[in-house]
Amino acid sequence: MSHSEFKGGDAASGQAAGLRRLRAPKPVQVIAVTSGKGGVGKTSVSVNLAVSMAQAGKRVMLLDGDLGLANVDVMLGLQPTYNLSHVIAGQCTLDDTIIEGPSGVMVVPASSGKRNMAELSGAEHIGLVRAFSELQRPLDTLIVDTAAGIADSVITFSQASQQVVVVVTSDPQSLTDAYALIKVLNRDHGIYRVHVLANQVHAPREANEIFENLRRVAERFLDVTLSSIGFVPHDDWLKRAVRRQRAVVDAYPAAPSAIAFRELAATAMNWGAPLGARGNLEFFVERLIGTGALPAGVSA
Ligand SMILES: Nc1ncnc2c1ncn2[C@@H]1O[C@H](COP(=O)(O)OP(=O)(O)OP(=O)(O)O)[C@@H](O)[C@H]1O
Ligand SMILES: [Mg+2]
């Protein structure tokens, strides 16, 4: 096909659009894992969901979005050279920070305890989301482990993801704080659908009670739909895996929590890829609207 075929006329612009579609990278499924209260298990869920999906053959990236206290790399025993603070400081690219975790998961580490990272401006959070658009790596899923609560970074990263998973436990404070977070995401930031995952659960009935309590209040007072995506049992094997700096699905694949994480991964893989851009800030938005570059020398 010669270059001149692309010049002028409806047919030519149609061909160019078709070519763009052909060359557009596949949309990336983006899942934010968040919570109202800290310490409920976001990082455990993010890490094990990522590794389970990778074990199932997906190409997975895991972003440590907890900019204050980095812990994805600690939980996986990784020693990153670069992290997001170097990207913000212009000392390296986002791609330079990526290190390989278990089953080939691509980990984007945050900084460890650097005060300035916890105090990034809104513009810098947005800059980070946009920086993902520069990545050339083939990818099926991005999992974002956020900080807890209603911090700016949590809001920006959740809004920029297609799926938001809120992790809760039976601790009443965890439920109250989850409601407060969902309220802000819904009322002020246009998020109408939230997945709820009960963690550290001692019996299936407890998981159901946690979900129903949250759903009753949220659906009564907010314009949001909550869906339960199951639960992860309280599991000492998970604690043991954390101490060994391994993912439980990797270190103890037969443990009750590992079985739950694989089921969760299967559920999430069924959500599929997003159908299109929503018109606000989004991770990998170019891969959603299909503006893949034309071959060199060709202009649309
Ligand atoms: N299903 C579980 N069973 C047993 N212990 C668990 C489970 N989930 C999490 N934990 C324990 O809780 C600790 C905190 O979990 P994790 O670091 O994943 O929480 P977090 O929400 O990411 O915390 P932070 O808000 O500080 O980032 C883990 O180190 C682990 O010991
Ligand atoms: Mg964490």
XYZ file of C-alpha atoms and ligand atoms in Angstrom:
332
model
C 0.000 0.000 0.000
C 1.578 3.290 -1.076
C 1.633 6.453 0.980
C -0.447 8.264 -1.606
C -3.382 5.970 -0.826
C -3.660 7.677 2.546
C -3.982 11.148 1.115
C -7.353 12.865 0.744
C -10.894 11.486 0.394
C -13.219 9.539 2.718
C -11.927 6.163 1.627
C -8.395 7.217 2.435
C -9.240 8.487 5.920
C -11.273 5.300 6.486
C -8.232 3.222 5.619
C -6.084 5.282 7.942
C -8.550 4.793 10.784
C -8.644 1.062 10.060
C -4.878 0.894 10.154
C -4.803 2.784 13.436
C -7.228 0.273 14.912
C -5.108 -2.612 13.689
C -1.995 -1.160 15.253
C -3.644 0.018 18.468
C -2.366 -1.993 21.443
C -4.963 -4.040 23.334
C -6.831 -2.180 26.096
C -5.395 -2.806 29.549
C -7.650 -3.877 32.396
C -6.874 -1.581 35.349
C -7.881 -2.539 38.889
C -7.356 -0.280 41.919
C -7.175 -2.021 45.299
C -8.050 0.370 48.076
C -9.542 0.629 51.575
C -10.830 3.147 54.071
C -8.772 1.963 57.015
C -5.084 1.071 56.769
C -3.653 -2.355 57.462
C -6.689 -4.346 56.281
C -4.790 -6.221 53.559
C -4.607 -4.079 50.363
C -1.001 -4.949 49.601
C -1.556 -8.642 50.359
C -4.554 -8.650 48.015
C -2.766 -6.669 45.266
C 0.354 -8.828 45.323
C -1.492 -12.150 45.391
C -4.045 -11.089 42.799
C -1.211 -9.988 40.505
C 0.778 -13.205 40.957
C -2.343 -15.391 40.540
C -3.228 -13.663 37.283
C 0.357 -14.022 36.059
C 0.278 -17.720 36.982
C -2.872 -17.952 34.839
C -0.927 -16.587 31.871
C -1.780 -12.876 32.003
C 0.816 -10.147 31.532
C 0.478 -8.219 34.766
C 1.933 -4.982 36.094
C 1.678 -4.076 39.770
C 1.960 -0.423 40.745
C 2.848 0.393 44.323
C 0.631 3.434 44.629
C 1.130 3.813 48.353
C 3.441 6.721 47.903
C 4.109 7.219 51.585
C 5.115 3.808 52.811
C 6.201 1.520 50.017
C 5.519 -2.076 50.728
C 4.987 -4.089 47.557
C 8.749 -4.498 47.147
C 9.173 -5.371 50.821
C 6.369 -7.930 50.660
C 8.008 -9.565 47.638
C 11.597 -9.282 48.880
C 12.598 -7.157 45.880
C 15.405 -4.621 45.868
C 14.560 -1.938 43.349
C 17.235 0.380 42.007
C 14.786 3.079 40.966
C 11.324 3.969 42.168
C 8.620 6.532 41.514
C 10.464 9.249 43.420
C 13.266 9.041 40.811
C 10.676 9.348 38.041
C 9.176 12.448 39.672
C 12.661 13.918 40.102
C 13.357 13.310 36.405
C 16.232 10.935 37.196
C 14.827 7.985 35.250
C 11.823 6.939 33.179
C 8.876 4.948 34.488
C 10.091 2.006 32.431
C 13.481 2.101 34.232
C 11.788 1.440 37.588
C 10.119 -1.820 36.563
C 11.512 -4.919 38.244
C 10.444 -8.496 37.820
C 8.498 -10.181 40.611
C 7.228 -13.771 40.928
C 5.779 -15.352 37.766
C 7.023 -12.401 35.729
C 4.833 -9.757 37.390
C 6.211 -6.328 36.429
C 6.497 -4.305 39.642
C 6.593 -0.497 39.692
C 8.005 0.347 43.138
C 7.158 3.468 45.145
C 9.761 5.118 47.316
C 10.435 3.885 50.826
C 9.651 6.421 53.463
C 10.631 9.487 51.433
C 8.537 12.242 52.913
C 8.198 14.158 49.680
C 6.524 11.215 47.961
C 3.647 11.251 50.437
C 3.194 14.912 49.719
C 3.004 14.862 45.943
C 0.761 17.441 44.382
C -2.391 16.586 42.476
C -0.581 17.496 39.260
C 2.161 15.005 40.066
C -0.360 12.200 40.646
C -1.918 13.030 37.298
C 1.559 13.107 35.733
C 2.202 9.609 37.042
C -1.026 8.275 35.545
C -0.105 9.864 32.210
C 3.440 8.456 32.354
C 1.988 4.959 31.941
C 0.932 5.936 28.432
C 4.616 6.072 27.471
C 5.166 2.414 28.317
C 5.539 0.194 25.277
C 5.295 -3.133 27.083
C 2.550 -5.564 26.119
C 0.183 -5.825 29.046
C -3.191 -7.329 29.976
C -3.729 -6.005 33.490
C -2.474 -3.237 35.757
C -3.134 -3.610 39.478
C -2.765 -0.482 41.606
C -2.120 -0.940 45.322
C -3.256 2.385 46.798
C -2.789 4.027 50.164
C -5.665 3.909 52.666
C -8.368 6.518 53.137
C -9.324 9.542 51.133
C -5.852 10.833 50.271
C -5.544 12.631 46.922
C -3.480 9.801 45.442
C -6.184 7.262 46.347
C -8.873 9.329 44.653
C -6.806 9.989 41.515
C -5.656 6.382 41.110
C -9.152 4.980 41.772
C -10.744 7.368 39.316
C -8.158 6.487 36.690
C -8.887 2.732 37.027
C -11.840 0.909 35.494
C -12.426 -1.324 38.497
C -12.209 -0.342 42.142
C -11.897 -3.016 44.815
C -12.457 -1.868 48.405
C -10.963 -4.230 50.980
C -12.789 -4.472 54.326
C -12.556 -6.561 57.460
C -15.092 -7.211 60.206
C -13.498 -4.460 62.300
C -16.262 -1.832 62.648
C -13.748 0.954 61.980
C -12.820 -0.683 58.680
C -16.504 -0.649 57.659
C -17.058 2.975 58.708
C -13.928 4.096 56.889
C -14.824 2.047 53.786
C -18.187 3.810 53.708
C -16.503 7.217 54.034
C -14.187 6.398 51.121
C -16.988 5.066 48.903
C -19.004 8.183 49.708
C -16.240 10.507 48.524
C -15.529 8.420 45.414
C -19.211 8.400 44.556
C -20.430 11.887 45.476
C -17.403 13.871 44.406
C -15.639 11.747 41.813
C -18.255 9.973 39.708
C -17.560 6.378 40.702
C -20.815 4.403 40.572
C -19.623 0.836 40.881
C -17.426 -0.631 43.604
C -16.351 -4.212 44.280
C -16.118 -5.221 47.927
C -13.676 -7.848 49.169
C -13.890 -9.070 52.755
C -10.486 -10.024 54.138
C -9.287 -11.858 57.238
C -12.657 -13.545 57.513
C -13.240 -16.405 59.956
C -16.415 -17.848 58.391
C -18.340 -17.316 55.135
C -21.258 -15.905 57.145
C -19.005 -13.169 58.500
C -18.090 -12.135 54.949
C -21.742 -11.934 54.030
C -22.543 -9.787 57.058
C -19.684 -7.397 56.277
C -20.887 -6.984 52.715
C -24.572 -6.622 53.571
C -23.854 -4.019 56.244
C -21.882 -1.909 53.835
C -24.296 -2.386 50.945
C -27.350 -1.468 52.996
C -25.917 1.882 54.008
C -24.178 2.687 50.716
C -27.132 1.905 48.487
C -29.497 3.795 50.776
C -27.537 7.020 50.992
C -25.428 6.982 47.821
C -25.905 6.476 44.105
C -23.566 3.504 43.967
C -23.788 -0.215 43.236
C -21.738 -2.507 45.429
C -20.892 -6.034 44.351
C -19.342 -8.647 46.559
C -16.364 -10.419 45.039
C -16.080 -12.927 47.836
C -13.690 -13.159 50.725
C -10.207 -14.162 51.774
C -10.044 -16.188 54.994
C -7.868 -15.239 57.921
C -4.869 -17.429 57.249
C -1.650 -17.896 59.215
C 0.013 -19.186 56.020
C -0.399 -15.698 54.597
C 1.316 -14.198 57.645
C 4.096 -16.734 57.267
C 4.468 -15.847 53.580
C 4.662 -12.118 54.474
C 7.462 -12.881 56.944
C 9.303 -14.799 54.222
C 8.713 -11.903 51.786
C 6.856 -14.156 49.383
C 3.371 -14.130 47.864
C 1.286 -16.829 49.560
C 0.068 -18.087 46.153
C 3.717 -18.649 45.286
C 5.091 -19.950 48.606
C 2.073 -21.942 49.855
C -0.243 -22.509 46.889
C -2.454 -24.953 48.812
C -3.107 -22.524 51.709
C -6.751 -21.441 52.189
C -5.931 -17.809 51.352
C -4.045 -18.860 48.196
C -7.089 -20.787 46.995
C -9.245 -17.704 47.645
C -6.818 -15.429 45.772
C -6.883 -17.705 42.721
C -10.700 -17.630 42.758
C -10.587 -13.859 43.051
C -8.195 -13.690 40.091
C -10.548 -15.871 38.025
C -13.428 -13.507 38.881
C -11.404 -10.428 37.949
C -10.222 -11.960 34.680
C -13.891 -12.430 33.783
C -14.493 -8.684 34.058
C -12.636 -8.445 30.787
C -11.072 -5.385 29.257
C -12.812 -2.007 29.214
C -14.939 -1.156 26.208
C -13.814 2.424 25.744
C -12.524 5.603 27.324
C -14.757 7.410 29.798
C -13.494 10.873 29.053
C -11.602 11.553 32.268
C -8.065 10.847 33.417
C -7.386 7.146 32.866
C -4.414 4.803 32.931
C -3.447 3.750 29.378
C -6.171 5.903 27.880
C -4.504 5.747 24.450
C -4.891 1.990 24.406
C -8.603 2.522 25.100
C -9.342 4.913 22.298
C -7.084 3.183 19.820
C -4.732 5.940 18.756
C -1.860 3.579 18.069
C 0.818 5.244 15.967
C 0.698 4.927 12.194
C 3.704 3.407 10.449
C 6.627 5.780 9.996
C 6.130 8.208 7.146
C 2.350 7.777 7.024
C 0.066 10.599 8.045
C -3.650 10.204 8.512
N -6.122 -12.920 55.009
C -5.232 -12.636 55.975
N -4.989 -13.547 56.955
C -4.095 -13.283 57.938
N -3.395 -12.159 58.022
C -3.588 -11.218 57.082
C -4.514 -11.399 56.013
N -4.470 -10.289 55.237
C -3.574 -9.464 55.786
N -3.038 -10.003 56.898
C -2.031 -9.425 57.820
O -2.200 -8.041 57.880
C -0.973 -7.400 57.617
C -1.234 -6.117 56.856
O -1.623 -6.449 55.544
P -1.279 -5.497 54.315
O 0.076 -4.946 54.456
O -1.616 -6.267 53.099
O -2.366 -4.361 54.581
P -2.492 -2.935 53.863
O -3.950 -2.650 53.793
O -1.743 -2.942 52.590
O -1.763 -1.990 54.909
P -1.341 -0.429 54.693
O -2.604 0.351 54.823
O -0.363 -0.181 55.801
O -0.750 -0.333 53.327
C -0.142 -8.404 56.823
O 1.213 -8.237 57.040
C -0.608 -9.713 57.349
O 0.163 -10.057 58.474
Mg -0.271 -1.606 51.862
